[in-house]
Amino acid sequence: MSVQQKIDVGVVLGAGRELDVRQTVSIPDFGSYSFSSPADVALSVRRLGRGLEIEGTADVTASGQCARCLDDVRLPLHLEIDESLEPGRDRDDPLGENNVLVGDELDVGDLVRQLIDSALPLVLHCTDDCGGLCPACGNQRNGACRCPQTTE
Ligand SMILES: [Zn+2]
Ligand SMILES: [Zn+2]
């Protein structure tokens, strides 16, 4: 399923008008992360040179697993967006500088997905001091495990 989330920024690039964008963007699974609800996106789009300046916020909650104890972890993300984009040179050029801005079309979905994917931590922990799983009983060391503490 692919949702087209492109907006026409012709008035911004042509007439220099400012455009406010409010929309939700569904985020596909990325690595070990999934997203049960779409991102809330609020952007203002301004002309900057031949391209665009995009400022705003995106909010989404990522779901993942603690790398130590495998508990489910919900990670709320709040992104401050401040990007400038040059228009892609050629609509049919897959190696153009970006596919986010092509002609008068700004792909808000693609932009937000890229920013969220790059904001996700490489390794997720439920708490900074998560002790992981006990090798003896299999329970969470800082949770249900009642084994005597061993020093390694
Ligand atoms: Zn953990
Ligand atoms: Zn244990």
CSV table of C-alpha atoms and ligand atoms in Angstrom, one decimal:
chain,number,residue,atom,x,y,z
A,1,MET,CA,0.0,0.0,0.0
A,2,SER,CA,1.5,3.3,-1.0
A,3,VAL,CA,-0.2,6.6,0.0
A,4,GLN,CA,0.6,9.6,-2.2
A,5,GLN,CA,1.5,12.4,0.1
A,6,LYS,CA,2.8,14.9,-2.4
A,7,ILE,CA,1.8,18.5,-2.3
A,8,ASP,CA,2.0,21.1,-5.0
A,9,VAL,CA,4.4,23.8,-3.9
A,10,GLY,CA,4.0,25.8,-7.1
A,11,VAL,CA,2.7,28.9,-5.3
A,12,VAL,CA,5.7,28.8,-3.0
A,13,LEU,CA,8.3,28.4,-5.7
A,14,GLY,CA,6.5,30.7,-8.2
A,15,ALA,CA,4.8,33.4,-6.2
A,16,GLY,CA,6.9,33.1,-3.0
A,17,ARG,CA,3.9,32.4,-0.9
A,18,GLU,CA,4.3,30.6,2.4
A,19,LEU,CA,2.4,27.3,2.7
A,20,ASP,CA,1.3,25.7,5.9
A,21,VAL,CA,1.0,21.9,5.8
A,22,ARG,CA,-0.8,19.9,8.4
A,23,GLN,CA,-1.1,16.2,7.7
A,24,THR,CA,-0.5,12.7,9.0
A,25,VAL,CA,2.1,10.5,7.4
A,26,SER,CA,2.0,6.7,7.8
A,27,ILE,CA,5.4,5.4,8.6
A,28,PRO,CA,6.3,1.9,7.4
A,29,ASP,CA,8.3,-0.5,9.6
A,30,PHE,CA,12.0,0.4,9.7
A,31,GLY,CA,14.6,-2.1,11.0
A,32,SER,CA,13.2,-3.4,14.2
A,33,TYR,CA,10.8,-0.5,14.7
A,34,SER,CA,7.1,-0.3,13.9
A,35,PHE,CA,4.7,2.5,14.1
A,36,SER,CA,1.1,1.8,15.1
A,37,SER,CA,-0.2,5.3,14.3
A,38,PRO,CA,0.8,7.8,11.7
A,39,ALA,CA,3.1,10.8,12.4
A,40,ASP,CA,1.5,14.2,13.0
A,41,VAL,CA,3.2,16.7,10.8
A,42,ALA,CA,3.0,20.5,10.9
A,43,LEU,CA,5.2,22.3,8.5
A,44,SER,CA,5.6,25.7,7.0
A,45,VAL,CA,7.2,25.8,3.6
A,46,ARG,CA,9.0,28.9,2.3
A,47,ARG,CA,10.9,29.8,-0.8
A,48,LEU,CA,14.7,29.8,-0.3
A,49,GLY,CA,16.7,30.6,-3.5
A,50,ARG,CA,15.5,28.2,-6.1
A,51,GLY,CA,14.5,25.7,-3.5
A,52,LEU,CA,12.5,25.5,-0.3
A,53,GLU,CA,13.0,26.0,3.4
A,54,ILE,CA,10.9,23.7,5.5
A,55,GLU,CA,10.4,24.2,9.2
A,56,GLY,CA,8.1,22.5,11.6
A,57,THR,CA,7.6,19.4,13.7
A,58,ALA,CA,6.7,15.8,13.4
A,59,ASP,CA,5.5,13.6,16.2
A,60,VAL,CA,5.2,9.8,16.2
A,61,THR,CA,5.6,7.0,18.6
A,62,ALA,CA,7.9,4.1,17.6
A,63,SER,CA,7.5,0.6,19.0
A,64,GLY,CA,10.6,-1.6,19.4
A,65,GLN,CA,12.2,-4.1,21.7
A,66,CYS,CA,14.7,-3.6,24.4
A,67,ALA,CA,18.0,-5.0,23.1
A,68,ARG,CA,18.8,-6.4,26.5
A,69,CYS,CA,15.6,-7.8,28.0
A,70,LEU,CA,13.4,-7.9,24.8
A,71,ASP,CA,10.6,-6.0,26.5
A,72,ASP,CA,8.4,-4.0,24.3
A,73,VAL,CA,9.4,-0.3,24.4
A,74,ARG,CA,7.4,2.6,23.2
A,75,LEU,CA,9.6,5.5,22.1
A,76,PRO,CA,7.9,8.9,21.5
A,77,LEU,CA,9.7,10.9,19.0
A,78,HIS,CA,9.4,14.7,18.6
A,79,LEU,CA,11.3,16.0,15.6
A,80,GLU,CA,12.2,19.7,15.1
A,81,ILE,CA,12.4,20.0,11.3
A,82,ASP,CA,14.6,22.6,9.6
A,83,GLU,CA,15.5,21.5,6.2
A,84,SER,CA,16.4,23.3,3.0
A,85,LEU,CA,15.8,21.5,-0.3
A,86,GLU,CA,17.0,22.2,-3.8
A,87,PRO,CA,14.7,21.1,-6.6
A,88,GLY,CA,15.7,17.9,-8.3
A,89,ARG,CA,17.1,18.6,-11.8
A,90,ASP,CA,15.3,16.1,-13.8
A,91,ARG,CA,11.9,14.4,-13.1
A,92,ASP,CA,13.1,11.1,-14.6
A,93,ASP,CA,16.6,11.1,-13.1
A,94,PRO,CA,16.6,8.5,-10.3
A,95,LEU,CA,20.1,9.7,-9.3
A,96,GLY,CA,18.9,13.3,-8.8
A,97,GLU,CA,20.0,15.1,-5.7
A,98,ASN,CA,16.7,14.2,-4.0
A,99,ASN,CA,13.4,12.8,-4.9
A,100,VAL,CA,11.6,14.7,-2.1
A,101,LEU,CA,11.3,17.8,-4.2
A,102,VAL,CA,10.7,17.3,-7.9
A,103,GLY,CA,9.4,20.1,-10.0
A,104,ASP,CA,6.6,21.7,-8.0
A,105,GLU,CA,5.9,18.5,-6.1
A,106,LEU,CA,7.1,18.1,-2.5
A,107,ASP,CA,6.8,14.6,-1.2
A,108,VAL,CA,6.0,15.3,2.4
A,109,GLY,CA,5.6,11.6,3.2
A,110,ASP,CA,9.1,10.7,1.9
A,111,LEU,CA,10.7,13.7,3.7
A,112,VAL,CA,9.1,12.8,7.0
A,113,ARG,CA,9.9,9.1,6.7
A,114,GLN,CA,13.6,9.9,6.0
A,115,LEU,CA,13.8,12.2,9.0
A,116,ILE,CA,12.1,9.8,11.4
A,117,ASP,CA,14.2,6.9,10.2
A,118,SER,CA,17.4,8.8,10.8
A,119,ALA,CA,16.2,10.0,14.2
A,120,LEU,CA,15.7,6.4,15.5
A,121,PRO,CA,18.4,5.2,17.9
A,122,LEU,CA,20.4,2.3,16.6
A,123,VAL,CA,20.0,0.4,19.8
A,124,LEU,CA,17.0,0.6,22.0
A,125,HIS,CA,16.9,0.0,25.8
A,126,CYS,CA,13.8,0.1,28.0
A,127,THR,CA,15.8,2.0,30.7
A,128,ASP,CA,19.4,3.2,30.6
A,129,ASP,CA,20.3,0.7,33.4
A,130,CYS,CA,18.3,-2.3,32.1
A,131,GLY,CA,20.1,-5.4,33.4
A,132,GLY,CA,18.9,-7.6,30.6
A,133,LEU,CA,17.7,-11.2,31.0
A,134,CYS,CA,19.1,-13.4,33.8
A,135,PRO,CA,21.0,-16.3,32.2
A,136,ALA,CA,19.9,-18.7,35.0
A,137,CYS,CA,16.1,-18.1,35.2
A,138,GLY,CA,15.4,-16.2,32.0
A,139,ASN,CA,13.6,-13.4,33.8
A,140,GLN,CA,14.4,-9.7,33.7
A,141,ARG,CA,17.3,-9.1,36.0
A,142,ASN,CA,15.9,-5.8,37.3
A,143,GLY,CA,12.4,-7.3,37.4
A,144,ALA,CA,11.2,-10.8,38.2
A,145,CYS,CA,14.6,-12.5,38.7
A,146,ARG,CA,15.2,-13.5,42.3
A,147,CYS,CA,18.5,-15.3,41.7
A,148,PRO,CA,21.4,-14.3,43.9
A,149,GLN,CA,23.5,-11.6,42.2
A,150,THR,CA,26.6,-12.9,40.7
A,151,THR,CA,29.5,-10.7,39.9
A,152,GLU,CA,31.1,-11.3,36.6
B,1,ZN,ZN,15.3,-3.8,29.0
B,2,ZN,ZN,17.5,-15.1,37.5
